[in-house]
Tab-separated table of N, CA and C in Angstrom:
chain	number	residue	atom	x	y	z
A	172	UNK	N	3.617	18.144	-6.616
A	172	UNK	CA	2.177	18.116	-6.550
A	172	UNK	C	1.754	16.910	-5.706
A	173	UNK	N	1.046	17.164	-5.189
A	173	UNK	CA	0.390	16.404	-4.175
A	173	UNK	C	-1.315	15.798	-4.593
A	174	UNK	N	-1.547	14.453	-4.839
A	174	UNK	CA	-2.835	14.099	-5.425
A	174	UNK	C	-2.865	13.193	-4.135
A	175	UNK	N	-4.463	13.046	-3.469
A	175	UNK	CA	-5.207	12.466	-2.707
A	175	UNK	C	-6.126	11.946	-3.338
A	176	UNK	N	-6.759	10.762	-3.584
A	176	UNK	CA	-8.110	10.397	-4.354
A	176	UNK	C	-8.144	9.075	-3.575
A	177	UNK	N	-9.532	8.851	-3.310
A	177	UNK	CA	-10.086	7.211	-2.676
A	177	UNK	C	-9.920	7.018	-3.928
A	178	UNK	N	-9.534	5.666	-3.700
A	178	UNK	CA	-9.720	4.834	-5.303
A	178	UNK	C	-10.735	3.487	-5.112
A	179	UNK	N	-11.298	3.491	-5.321
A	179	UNK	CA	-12.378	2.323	-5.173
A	179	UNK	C	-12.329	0.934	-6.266
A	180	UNK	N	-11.277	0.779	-6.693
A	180	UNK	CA	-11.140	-0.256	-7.330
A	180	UNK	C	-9.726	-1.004	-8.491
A	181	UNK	N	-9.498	-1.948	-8.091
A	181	UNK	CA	-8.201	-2.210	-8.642
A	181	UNK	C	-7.857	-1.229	-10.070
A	182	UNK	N	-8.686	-1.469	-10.683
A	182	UNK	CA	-8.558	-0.662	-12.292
A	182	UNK	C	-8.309	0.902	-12.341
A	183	UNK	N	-8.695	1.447	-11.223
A	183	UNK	CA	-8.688	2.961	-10.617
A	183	UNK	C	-7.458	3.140	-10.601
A	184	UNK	N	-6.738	1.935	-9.347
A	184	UNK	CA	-5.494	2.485	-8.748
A	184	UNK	C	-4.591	1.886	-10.550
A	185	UNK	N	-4.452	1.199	-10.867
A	185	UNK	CA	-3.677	1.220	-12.349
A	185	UNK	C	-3.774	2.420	-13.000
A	186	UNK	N	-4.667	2.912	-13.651
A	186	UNK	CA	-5.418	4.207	-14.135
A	186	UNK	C	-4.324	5.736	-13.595
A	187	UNK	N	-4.339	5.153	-12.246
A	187	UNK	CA	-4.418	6.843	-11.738
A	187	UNK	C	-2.754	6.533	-12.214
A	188	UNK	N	-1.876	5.659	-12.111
A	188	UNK	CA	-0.931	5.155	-11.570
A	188	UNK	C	0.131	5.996	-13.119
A	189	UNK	N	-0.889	5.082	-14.404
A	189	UNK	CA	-0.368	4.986	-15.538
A	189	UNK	C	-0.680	5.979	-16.332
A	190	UNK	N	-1.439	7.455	-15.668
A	190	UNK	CA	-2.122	8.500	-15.837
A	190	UNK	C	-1.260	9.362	-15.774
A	191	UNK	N	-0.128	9.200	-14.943
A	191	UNK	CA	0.810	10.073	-14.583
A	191	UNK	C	2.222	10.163	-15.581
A	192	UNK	N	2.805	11.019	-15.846
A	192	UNK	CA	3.913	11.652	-16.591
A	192	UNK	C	5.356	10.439	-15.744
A	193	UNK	N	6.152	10.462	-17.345
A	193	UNK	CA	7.459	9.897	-16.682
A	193	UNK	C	7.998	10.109	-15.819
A	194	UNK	N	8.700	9.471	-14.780
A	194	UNK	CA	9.773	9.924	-13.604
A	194	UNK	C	9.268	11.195	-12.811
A	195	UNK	N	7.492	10.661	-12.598
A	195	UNK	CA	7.130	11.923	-11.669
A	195	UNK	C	6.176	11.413	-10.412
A	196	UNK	N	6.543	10.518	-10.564
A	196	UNK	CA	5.964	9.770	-8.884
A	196	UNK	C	6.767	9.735	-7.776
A	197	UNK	N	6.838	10.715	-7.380
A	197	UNK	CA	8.480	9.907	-5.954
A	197	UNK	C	7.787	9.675	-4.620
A	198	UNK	N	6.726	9.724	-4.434
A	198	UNK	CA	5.964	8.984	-3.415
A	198	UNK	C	4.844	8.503	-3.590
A	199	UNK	N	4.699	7.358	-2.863
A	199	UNK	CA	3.327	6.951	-3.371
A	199	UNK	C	2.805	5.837	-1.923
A	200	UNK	N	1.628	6.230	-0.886
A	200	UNK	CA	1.100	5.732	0.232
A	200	UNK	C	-0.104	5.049	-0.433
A	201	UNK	N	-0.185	3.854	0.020
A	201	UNK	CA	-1.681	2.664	-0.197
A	201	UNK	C	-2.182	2.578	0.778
A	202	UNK	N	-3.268	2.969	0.879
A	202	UNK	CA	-3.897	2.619	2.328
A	202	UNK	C	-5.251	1.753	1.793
A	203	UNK	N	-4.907	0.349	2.456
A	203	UNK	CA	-6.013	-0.844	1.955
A	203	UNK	C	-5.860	-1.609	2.805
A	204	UNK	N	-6.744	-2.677	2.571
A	204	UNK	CA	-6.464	-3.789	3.591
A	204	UNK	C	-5.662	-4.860	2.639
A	205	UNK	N	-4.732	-5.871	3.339
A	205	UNK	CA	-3.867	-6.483	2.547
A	205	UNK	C	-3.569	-7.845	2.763
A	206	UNK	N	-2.720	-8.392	2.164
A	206	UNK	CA	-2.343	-9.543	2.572
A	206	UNK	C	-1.048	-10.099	1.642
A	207	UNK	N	-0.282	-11.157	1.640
A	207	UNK	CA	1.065	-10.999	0.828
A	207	UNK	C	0.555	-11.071	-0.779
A	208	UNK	N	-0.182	-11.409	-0.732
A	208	UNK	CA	-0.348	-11.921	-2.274
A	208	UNK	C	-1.067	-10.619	-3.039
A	209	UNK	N	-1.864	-9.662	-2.217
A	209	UNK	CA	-3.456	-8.599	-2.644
A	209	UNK	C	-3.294	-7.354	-1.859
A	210	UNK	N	-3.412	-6.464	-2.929
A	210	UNK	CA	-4.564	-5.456	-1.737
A	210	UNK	C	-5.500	-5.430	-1.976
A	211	UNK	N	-6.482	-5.565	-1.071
A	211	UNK	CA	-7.927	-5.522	-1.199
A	211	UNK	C	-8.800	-4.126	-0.925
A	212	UNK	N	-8.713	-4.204	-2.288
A	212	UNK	CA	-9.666	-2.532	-2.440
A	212	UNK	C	-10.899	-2.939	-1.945
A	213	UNK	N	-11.724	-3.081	-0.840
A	213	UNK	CA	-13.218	-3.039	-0.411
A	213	UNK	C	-13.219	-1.630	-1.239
A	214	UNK	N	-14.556	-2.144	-1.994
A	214	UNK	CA	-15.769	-0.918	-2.388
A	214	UNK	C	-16.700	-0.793	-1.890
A	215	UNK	N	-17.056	-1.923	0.006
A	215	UNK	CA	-18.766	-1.752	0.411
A	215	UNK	C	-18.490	-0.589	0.484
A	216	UNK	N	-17.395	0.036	1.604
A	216	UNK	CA	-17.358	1.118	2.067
A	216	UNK	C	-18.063	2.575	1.535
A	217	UNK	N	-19.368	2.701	1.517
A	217	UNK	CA	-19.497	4.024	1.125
A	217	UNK	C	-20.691	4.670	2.173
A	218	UNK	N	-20.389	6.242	2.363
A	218	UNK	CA	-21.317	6.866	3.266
A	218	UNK	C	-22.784	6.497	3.188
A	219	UNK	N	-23.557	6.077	2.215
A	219	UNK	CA	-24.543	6.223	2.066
A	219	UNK	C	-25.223	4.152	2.801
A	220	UNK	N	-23.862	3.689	2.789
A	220	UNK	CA	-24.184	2.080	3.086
A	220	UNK	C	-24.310	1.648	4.577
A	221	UNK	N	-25.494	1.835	5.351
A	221	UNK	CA	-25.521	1.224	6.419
A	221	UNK	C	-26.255	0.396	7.064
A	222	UNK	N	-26.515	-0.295	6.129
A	222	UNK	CA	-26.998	-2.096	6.397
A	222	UNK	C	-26.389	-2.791	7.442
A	223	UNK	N	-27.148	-3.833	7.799
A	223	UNK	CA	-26.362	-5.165	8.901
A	223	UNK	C	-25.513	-5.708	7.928
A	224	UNK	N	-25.982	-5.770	6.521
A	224	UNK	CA	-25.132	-6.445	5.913
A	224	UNK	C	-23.654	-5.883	6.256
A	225	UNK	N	-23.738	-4.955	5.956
A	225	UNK	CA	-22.270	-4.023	5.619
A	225	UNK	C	-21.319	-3.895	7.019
A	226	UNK	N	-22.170	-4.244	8.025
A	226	UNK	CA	-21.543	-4.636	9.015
A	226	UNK	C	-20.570	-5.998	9.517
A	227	UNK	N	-20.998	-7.102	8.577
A	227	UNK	CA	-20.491	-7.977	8.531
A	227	UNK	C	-19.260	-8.308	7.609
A	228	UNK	N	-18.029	-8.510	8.442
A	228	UNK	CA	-16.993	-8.382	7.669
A	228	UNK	C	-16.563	-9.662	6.873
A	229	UNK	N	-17.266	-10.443	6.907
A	229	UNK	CA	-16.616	-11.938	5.655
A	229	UNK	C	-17.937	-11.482	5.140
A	230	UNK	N	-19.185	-10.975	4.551
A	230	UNK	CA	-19.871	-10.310	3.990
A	230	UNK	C	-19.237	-9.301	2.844
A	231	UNK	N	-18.259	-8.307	3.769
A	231	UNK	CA	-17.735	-6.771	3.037
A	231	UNK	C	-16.263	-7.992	2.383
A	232	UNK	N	-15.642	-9.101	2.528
A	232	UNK	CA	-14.788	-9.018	1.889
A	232	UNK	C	-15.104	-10.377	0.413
A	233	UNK	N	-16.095	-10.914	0.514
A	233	UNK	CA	-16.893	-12.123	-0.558
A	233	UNK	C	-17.207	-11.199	-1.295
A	234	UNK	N	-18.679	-10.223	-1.239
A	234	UNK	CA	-19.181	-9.635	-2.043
A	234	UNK	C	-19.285	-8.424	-2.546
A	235	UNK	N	-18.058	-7.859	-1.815
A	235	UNK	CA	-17.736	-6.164	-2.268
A	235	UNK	C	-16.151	-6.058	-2.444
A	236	UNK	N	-15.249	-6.907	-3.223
A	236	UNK	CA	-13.954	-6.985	-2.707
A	236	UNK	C	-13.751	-6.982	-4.112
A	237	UNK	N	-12.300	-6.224	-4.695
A	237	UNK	CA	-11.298	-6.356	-5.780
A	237	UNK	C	-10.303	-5.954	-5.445
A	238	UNK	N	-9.694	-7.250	-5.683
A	238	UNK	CA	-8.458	-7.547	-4.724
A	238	UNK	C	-7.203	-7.242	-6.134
A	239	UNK	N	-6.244	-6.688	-5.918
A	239	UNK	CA	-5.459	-6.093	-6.717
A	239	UNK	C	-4.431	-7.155	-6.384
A	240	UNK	N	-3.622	-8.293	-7.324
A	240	UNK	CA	-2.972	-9.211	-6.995
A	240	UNK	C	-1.242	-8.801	-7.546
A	241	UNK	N	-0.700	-9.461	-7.322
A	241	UNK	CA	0.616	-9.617	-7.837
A	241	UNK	C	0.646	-9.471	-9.712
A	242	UNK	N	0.131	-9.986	-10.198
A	242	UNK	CA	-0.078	-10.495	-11.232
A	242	UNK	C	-0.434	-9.137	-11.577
A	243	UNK	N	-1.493	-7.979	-10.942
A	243	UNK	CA	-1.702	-6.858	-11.819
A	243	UNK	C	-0.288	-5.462	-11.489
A	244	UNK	N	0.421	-5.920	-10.832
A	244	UNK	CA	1.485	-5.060	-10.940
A	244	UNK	C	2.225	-4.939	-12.714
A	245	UNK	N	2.231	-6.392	-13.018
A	245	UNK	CA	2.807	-5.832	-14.447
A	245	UNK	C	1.470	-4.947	-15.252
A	246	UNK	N	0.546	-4.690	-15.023
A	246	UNK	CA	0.114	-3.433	-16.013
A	246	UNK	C	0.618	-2.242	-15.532
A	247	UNK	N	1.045	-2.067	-14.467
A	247	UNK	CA	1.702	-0.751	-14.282
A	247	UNK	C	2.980	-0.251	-14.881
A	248	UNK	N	2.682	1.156	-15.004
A	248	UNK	CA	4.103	1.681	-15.986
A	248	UNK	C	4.706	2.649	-14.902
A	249	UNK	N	5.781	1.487	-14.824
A	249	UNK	CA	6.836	1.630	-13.733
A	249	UNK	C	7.675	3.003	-14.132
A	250	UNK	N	7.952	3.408	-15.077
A	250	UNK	CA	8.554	4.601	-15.728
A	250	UNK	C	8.017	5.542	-15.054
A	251	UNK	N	6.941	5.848	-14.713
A	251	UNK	CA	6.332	6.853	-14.094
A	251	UNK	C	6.946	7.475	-12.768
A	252	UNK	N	7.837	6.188	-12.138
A	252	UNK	CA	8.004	6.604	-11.149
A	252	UNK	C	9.777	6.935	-11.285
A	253	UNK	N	9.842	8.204	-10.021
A	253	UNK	CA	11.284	8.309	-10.317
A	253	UNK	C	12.332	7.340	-9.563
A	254	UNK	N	13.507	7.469	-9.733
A	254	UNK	CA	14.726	6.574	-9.190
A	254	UNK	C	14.514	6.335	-8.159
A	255	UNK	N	14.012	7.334	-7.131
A	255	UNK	CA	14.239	7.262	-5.508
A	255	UNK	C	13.142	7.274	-5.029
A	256	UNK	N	11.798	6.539	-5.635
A	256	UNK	CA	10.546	6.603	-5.489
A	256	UNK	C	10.907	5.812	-3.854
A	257	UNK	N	9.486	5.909	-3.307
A	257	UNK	CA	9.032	5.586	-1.922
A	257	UNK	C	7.727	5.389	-2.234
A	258	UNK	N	7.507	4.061	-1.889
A	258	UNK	CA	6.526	3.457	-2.222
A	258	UNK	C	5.882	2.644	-0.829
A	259	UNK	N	4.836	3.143	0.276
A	259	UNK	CA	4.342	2.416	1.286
A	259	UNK	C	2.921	2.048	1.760
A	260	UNK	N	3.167	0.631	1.688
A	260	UNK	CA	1.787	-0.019	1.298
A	260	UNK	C	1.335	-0.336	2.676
A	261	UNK	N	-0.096	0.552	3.247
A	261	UNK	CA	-0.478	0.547	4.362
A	261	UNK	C	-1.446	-0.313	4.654
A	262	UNK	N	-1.283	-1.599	4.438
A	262	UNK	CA	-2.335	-2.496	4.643
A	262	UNK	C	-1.914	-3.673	5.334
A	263	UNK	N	-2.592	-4.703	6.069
A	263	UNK	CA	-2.187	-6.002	7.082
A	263	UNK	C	-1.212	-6.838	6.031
A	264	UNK	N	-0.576	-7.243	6.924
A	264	UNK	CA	0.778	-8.475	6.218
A	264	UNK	C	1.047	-8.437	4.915
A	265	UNK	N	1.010	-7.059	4.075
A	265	UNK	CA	1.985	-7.059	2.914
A	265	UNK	C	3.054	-7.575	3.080
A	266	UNK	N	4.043	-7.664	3.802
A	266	UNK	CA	5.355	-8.301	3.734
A	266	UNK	C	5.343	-9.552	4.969
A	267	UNK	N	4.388	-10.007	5.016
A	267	UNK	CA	4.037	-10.667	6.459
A	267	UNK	C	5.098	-12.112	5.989
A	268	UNK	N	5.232	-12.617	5.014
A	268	UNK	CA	6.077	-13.435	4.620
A	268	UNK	C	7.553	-13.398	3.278
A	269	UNK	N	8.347	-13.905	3.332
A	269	UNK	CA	9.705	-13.235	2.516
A	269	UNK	C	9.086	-12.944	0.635
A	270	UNK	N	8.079	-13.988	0.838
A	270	UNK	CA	7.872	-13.939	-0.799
A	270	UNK	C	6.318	-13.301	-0.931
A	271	UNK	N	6.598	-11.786	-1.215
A	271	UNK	CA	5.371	-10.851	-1.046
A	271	UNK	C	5.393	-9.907	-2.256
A	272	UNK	N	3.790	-9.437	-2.213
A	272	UNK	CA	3.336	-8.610	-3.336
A	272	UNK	C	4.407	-7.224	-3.126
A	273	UNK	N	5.005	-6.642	-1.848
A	273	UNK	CA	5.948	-5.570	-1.229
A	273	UNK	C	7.185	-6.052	-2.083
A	274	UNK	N	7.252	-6.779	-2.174
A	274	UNK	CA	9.143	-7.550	-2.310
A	274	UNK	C	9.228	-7.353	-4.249
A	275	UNK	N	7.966	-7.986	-4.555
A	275	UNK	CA	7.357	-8.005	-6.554
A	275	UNK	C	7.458	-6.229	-6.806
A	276	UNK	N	6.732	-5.957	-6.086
A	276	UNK	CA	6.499	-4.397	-6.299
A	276	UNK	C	8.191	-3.481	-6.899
A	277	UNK	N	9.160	-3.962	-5.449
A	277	UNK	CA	9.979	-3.314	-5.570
A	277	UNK	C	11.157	-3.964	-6.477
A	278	UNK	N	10.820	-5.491	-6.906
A	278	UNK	CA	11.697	-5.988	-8.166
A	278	UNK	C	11.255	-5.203	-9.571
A	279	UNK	N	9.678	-4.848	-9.967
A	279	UNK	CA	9.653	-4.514	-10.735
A	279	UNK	C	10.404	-2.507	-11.118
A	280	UNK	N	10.394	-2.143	-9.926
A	280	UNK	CA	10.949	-1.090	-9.918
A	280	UNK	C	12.299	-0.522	-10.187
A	281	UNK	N	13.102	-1.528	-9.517
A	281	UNK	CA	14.424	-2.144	-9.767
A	281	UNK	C	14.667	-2.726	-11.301
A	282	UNK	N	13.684	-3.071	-11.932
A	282	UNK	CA	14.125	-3.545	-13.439
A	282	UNK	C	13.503	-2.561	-14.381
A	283	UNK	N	12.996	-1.625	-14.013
A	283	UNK	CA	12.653	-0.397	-15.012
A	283	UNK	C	13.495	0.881	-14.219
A	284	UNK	N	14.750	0.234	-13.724
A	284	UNK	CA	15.906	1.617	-13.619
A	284	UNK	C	15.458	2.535	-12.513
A	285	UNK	N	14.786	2.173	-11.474
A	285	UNK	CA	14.438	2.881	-9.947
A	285	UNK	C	15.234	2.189	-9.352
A	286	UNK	N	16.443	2.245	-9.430
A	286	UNK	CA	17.691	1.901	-8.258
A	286	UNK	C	17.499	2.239	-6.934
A	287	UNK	N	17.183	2.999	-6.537
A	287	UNK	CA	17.222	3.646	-5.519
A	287	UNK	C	15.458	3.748	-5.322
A	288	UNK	N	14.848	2.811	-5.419
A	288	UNK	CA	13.285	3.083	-4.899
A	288	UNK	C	13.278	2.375	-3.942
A	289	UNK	N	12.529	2.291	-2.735
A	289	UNK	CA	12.146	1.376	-2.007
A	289	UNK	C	10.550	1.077	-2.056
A	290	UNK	N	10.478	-0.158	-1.575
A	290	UNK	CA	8.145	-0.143	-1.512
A	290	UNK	C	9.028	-1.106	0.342
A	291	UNK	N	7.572	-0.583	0.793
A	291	UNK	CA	7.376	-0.580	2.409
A	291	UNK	C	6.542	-1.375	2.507
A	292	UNK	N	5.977	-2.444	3.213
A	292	UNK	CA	4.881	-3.476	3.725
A	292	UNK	C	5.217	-3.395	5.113
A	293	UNK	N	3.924	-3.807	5.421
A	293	UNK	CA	3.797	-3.735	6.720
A	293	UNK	C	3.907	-5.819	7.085
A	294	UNK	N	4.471	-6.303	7.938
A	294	UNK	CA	4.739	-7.379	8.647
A	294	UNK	C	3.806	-8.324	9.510
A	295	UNK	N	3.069	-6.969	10.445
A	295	UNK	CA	2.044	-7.435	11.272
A	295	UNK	C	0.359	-6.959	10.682
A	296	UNK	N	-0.386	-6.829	11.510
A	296	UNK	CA	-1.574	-6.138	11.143
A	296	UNK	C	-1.140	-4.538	11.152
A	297	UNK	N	-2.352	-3.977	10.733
A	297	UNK	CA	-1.792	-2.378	10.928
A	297	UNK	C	-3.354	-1.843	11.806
A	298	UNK	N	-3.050	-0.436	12.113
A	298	UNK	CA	-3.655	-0.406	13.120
A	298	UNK	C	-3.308	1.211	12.989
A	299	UNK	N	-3.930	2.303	13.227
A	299	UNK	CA	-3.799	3.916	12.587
A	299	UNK	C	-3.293	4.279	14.226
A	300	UNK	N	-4.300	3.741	15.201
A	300	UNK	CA	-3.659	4.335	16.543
A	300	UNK	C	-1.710	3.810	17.066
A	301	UNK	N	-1.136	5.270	16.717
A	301	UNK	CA	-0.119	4.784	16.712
A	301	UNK	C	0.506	4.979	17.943
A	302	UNK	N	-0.563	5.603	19.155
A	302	UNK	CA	-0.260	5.776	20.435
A	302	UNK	C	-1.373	4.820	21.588
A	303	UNK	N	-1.830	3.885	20.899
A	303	UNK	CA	-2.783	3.097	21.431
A	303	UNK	C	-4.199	3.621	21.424
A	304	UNK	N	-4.930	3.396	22.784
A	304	UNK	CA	-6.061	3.974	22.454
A	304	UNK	C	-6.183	5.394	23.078
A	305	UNK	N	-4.747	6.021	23.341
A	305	UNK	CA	-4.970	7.257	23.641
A	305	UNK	C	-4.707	8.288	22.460
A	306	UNK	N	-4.843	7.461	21.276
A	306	UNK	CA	-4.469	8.238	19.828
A	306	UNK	C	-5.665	9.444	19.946
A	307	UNK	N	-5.562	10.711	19.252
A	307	UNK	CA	-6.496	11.316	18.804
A	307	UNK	C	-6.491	11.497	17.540
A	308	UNK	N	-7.737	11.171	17.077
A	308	UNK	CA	-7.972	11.278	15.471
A	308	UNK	C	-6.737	12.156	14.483
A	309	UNK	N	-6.326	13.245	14.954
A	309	UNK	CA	-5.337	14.270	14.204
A	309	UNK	C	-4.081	13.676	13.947
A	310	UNK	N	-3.663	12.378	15.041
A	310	UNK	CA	-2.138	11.619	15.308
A	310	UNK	C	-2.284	10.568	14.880
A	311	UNK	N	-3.821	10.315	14.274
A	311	UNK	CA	-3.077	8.482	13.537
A	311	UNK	C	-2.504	8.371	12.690
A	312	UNK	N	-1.513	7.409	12.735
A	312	UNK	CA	-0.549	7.168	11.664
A	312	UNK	C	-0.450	5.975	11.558
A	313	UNK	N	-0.266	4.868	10.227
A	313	UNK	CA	-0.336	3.313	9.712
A	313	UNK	C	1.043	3.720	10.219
A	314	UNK	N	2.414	4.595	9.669
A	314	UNK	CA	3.642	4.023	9.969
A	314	UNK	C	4.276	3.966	11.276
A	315	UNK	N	3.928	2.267	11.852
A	315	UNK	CA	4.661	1.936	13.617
A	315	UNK	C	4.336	0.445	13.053
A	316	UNK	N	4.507	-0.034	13.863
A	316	UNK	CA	4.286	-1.430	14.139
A	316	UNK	C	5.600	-2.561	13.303
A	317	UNK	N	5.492	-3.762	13.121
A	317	UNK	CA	6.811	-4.308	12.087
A	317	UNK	C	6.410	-3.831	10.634
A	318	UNK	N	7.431	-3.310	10.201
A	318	UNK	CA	7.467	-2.951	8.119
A	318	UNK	C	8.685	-3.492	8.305
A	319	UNK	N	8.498	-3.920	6.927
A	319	UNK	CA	9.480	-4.769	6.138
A	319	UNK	C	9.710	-3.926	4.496
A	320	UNK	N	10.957	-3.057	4.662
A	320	UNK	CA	11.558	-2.694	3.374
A	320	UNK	C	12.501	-3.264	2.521
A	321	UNK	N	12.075	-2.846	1.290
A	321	UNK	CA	12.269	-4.170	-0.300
A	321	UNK	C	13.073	-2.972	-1.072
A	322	UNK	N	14.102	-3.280	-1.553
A	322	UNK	CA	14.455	-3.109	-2.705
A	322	UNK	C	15.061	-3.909	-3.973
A	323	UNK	N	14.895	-3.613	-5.136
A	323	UNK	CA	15.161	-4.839	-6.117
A	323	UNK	C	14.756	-6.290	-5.639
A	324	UNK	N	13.314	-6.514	-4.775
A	324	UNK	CA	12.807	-8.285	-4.634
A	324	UNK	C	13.600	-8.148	-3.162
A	325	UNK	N	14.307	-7.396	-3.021
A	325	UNK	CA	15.252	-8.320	-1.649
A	325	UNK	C	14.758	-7.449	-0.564
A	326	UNK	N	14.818	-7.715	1.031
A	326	UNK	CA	14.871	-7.166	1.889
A	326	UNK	C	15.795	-6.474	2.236
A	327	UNK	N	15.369	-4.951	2.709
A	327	UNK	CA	17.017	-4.588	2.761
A	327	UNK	C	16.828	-4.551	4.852
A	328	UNK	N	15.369	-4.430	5.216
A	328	UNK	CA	15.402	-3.755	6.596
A	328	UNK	C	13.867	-4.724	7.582
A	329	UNK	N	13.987	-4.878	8.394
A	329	UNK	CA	12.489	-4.882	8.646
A	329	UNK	C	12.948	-4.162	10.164
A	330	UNK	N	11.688	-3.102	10.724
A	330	UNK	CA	12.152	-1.986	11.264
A	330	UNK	C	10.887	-2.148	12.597
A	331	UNK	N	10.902	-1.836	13.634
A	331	UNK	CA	9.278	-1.647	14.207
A	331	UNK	C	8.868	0.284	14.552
A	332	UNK	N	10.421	0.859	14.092
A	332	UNK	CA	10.580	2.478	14.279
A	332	UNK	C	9.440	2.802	13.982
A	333	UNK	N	8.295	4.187	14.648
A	333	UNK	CA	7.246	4.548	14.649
A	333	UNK	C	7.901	5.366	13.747
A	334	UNK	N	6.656	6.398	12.826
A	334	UNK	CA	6.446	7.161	11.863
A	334	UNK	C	7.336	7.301	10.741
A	335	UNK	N	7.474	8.629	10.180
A	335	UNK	CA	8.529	8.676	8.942
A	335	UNK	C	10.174	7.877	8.919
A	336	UNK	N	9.774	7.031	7.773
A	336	UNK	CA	11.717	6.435	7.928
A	336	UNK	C	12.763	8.141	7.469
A	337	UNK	N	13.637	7.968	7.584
A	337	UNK	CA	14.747	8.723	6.825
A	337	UNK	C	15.041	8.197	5.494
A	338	UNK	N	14.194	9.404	4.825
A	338	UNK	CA	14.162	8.595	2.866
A	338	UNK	C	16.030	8.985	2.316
A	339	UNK	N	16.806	9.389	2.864
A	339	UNK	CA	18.048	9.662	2.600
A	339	UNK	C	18.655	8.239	3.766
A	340	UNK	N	18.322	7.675	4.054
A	340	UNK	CA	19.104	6.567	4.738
A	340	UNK	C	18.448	5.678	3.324
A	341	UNK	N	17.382	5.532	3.285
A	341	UNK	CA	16.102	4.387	2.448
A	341	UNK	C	16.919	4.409	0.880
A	342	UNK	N	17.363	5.498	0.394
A	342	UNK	CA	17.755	5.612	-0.837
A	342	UNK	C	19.424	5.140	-1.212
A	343	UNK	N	20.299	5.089	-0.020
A	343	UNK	CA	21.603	4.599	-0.239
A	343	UNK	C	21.501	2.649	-0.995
């Protein structure tokens, strides 16, 4: 089964996370803006918001921001997910440094018996045009640029390969 939902707020993405049945997550894509320590769920973002304010981006990240930290990974129930989960967090410098919220993610996974999971961060900024600016809306894709893959806290890869990794290489 396949679930898509915006989640608009740290407590959401826990929720949806810990909502789910044992050993039945084997993929799971974040698309947020990030940094090593957060993802930052912005909630200005909504259709109906088009203020100057909302245009201003140290504006959209002070007063519309819940930032999902390291620290809220332990409410998640890691059980949920299976052994060979794939876990890729599409937001700026998740793994931008060795000691990252990407690296926590995939220790805690590793100590609730997902041997074989990996979580994905991205290194550099991210950026959807994955063919520059001759992308067309139908071809953007977050996975290009440097990612840095974690298993059990450790690095196993950092890669700049455009699109899907090989989840049968990712799982050895």
């Amino acid at each position: 089964m396949i679930i898509n939902k915006r989640l608009r707020s740290l407590q959401s993405l826990i929720l949806e996370i810990n909502d789910q049945k044992p050993n039945s997550i084997r993929s799971l894509d974040i698309f947020t803006h990030g940094g090593p320590d957060n993802f930052f769920m912005v909630t200005v973002r909504n259709d109906k918001d088009v203020s100057f304010l909302n245009n201003i981006r140290l504006y959209r990240y002070i007063f519309h921001n819940d930032s999902f930290s390291r620290a809220h990974l332990r409410k998640l129930k890691f059980g949920n997910f299976t052994e060979d989960t794939k876990v890729e967090i599409h937001g700026c410098q998740t793994a931008a440094r060795s000691d990252n919220i990407v690296a926590d993610f995939s220790k805690y996974l590793f100590e609730a018996g997902k041997t074989k999971s990996v979580v994905i961060g991205h290194t550099t900024g991210t950026d959807p045009r994955i063919n520059g600016d001759k992308t067309e809306i139908p071809d953007q894709d977050y996975r290009h640029l440097g990612r840095a893959i974690y298993r059990g806290g450790k690095l196993l890869i950092r890669t700049k390969k455009a699109g899907a990794l090989d989840e049968s290489e990712l799982a050895k």
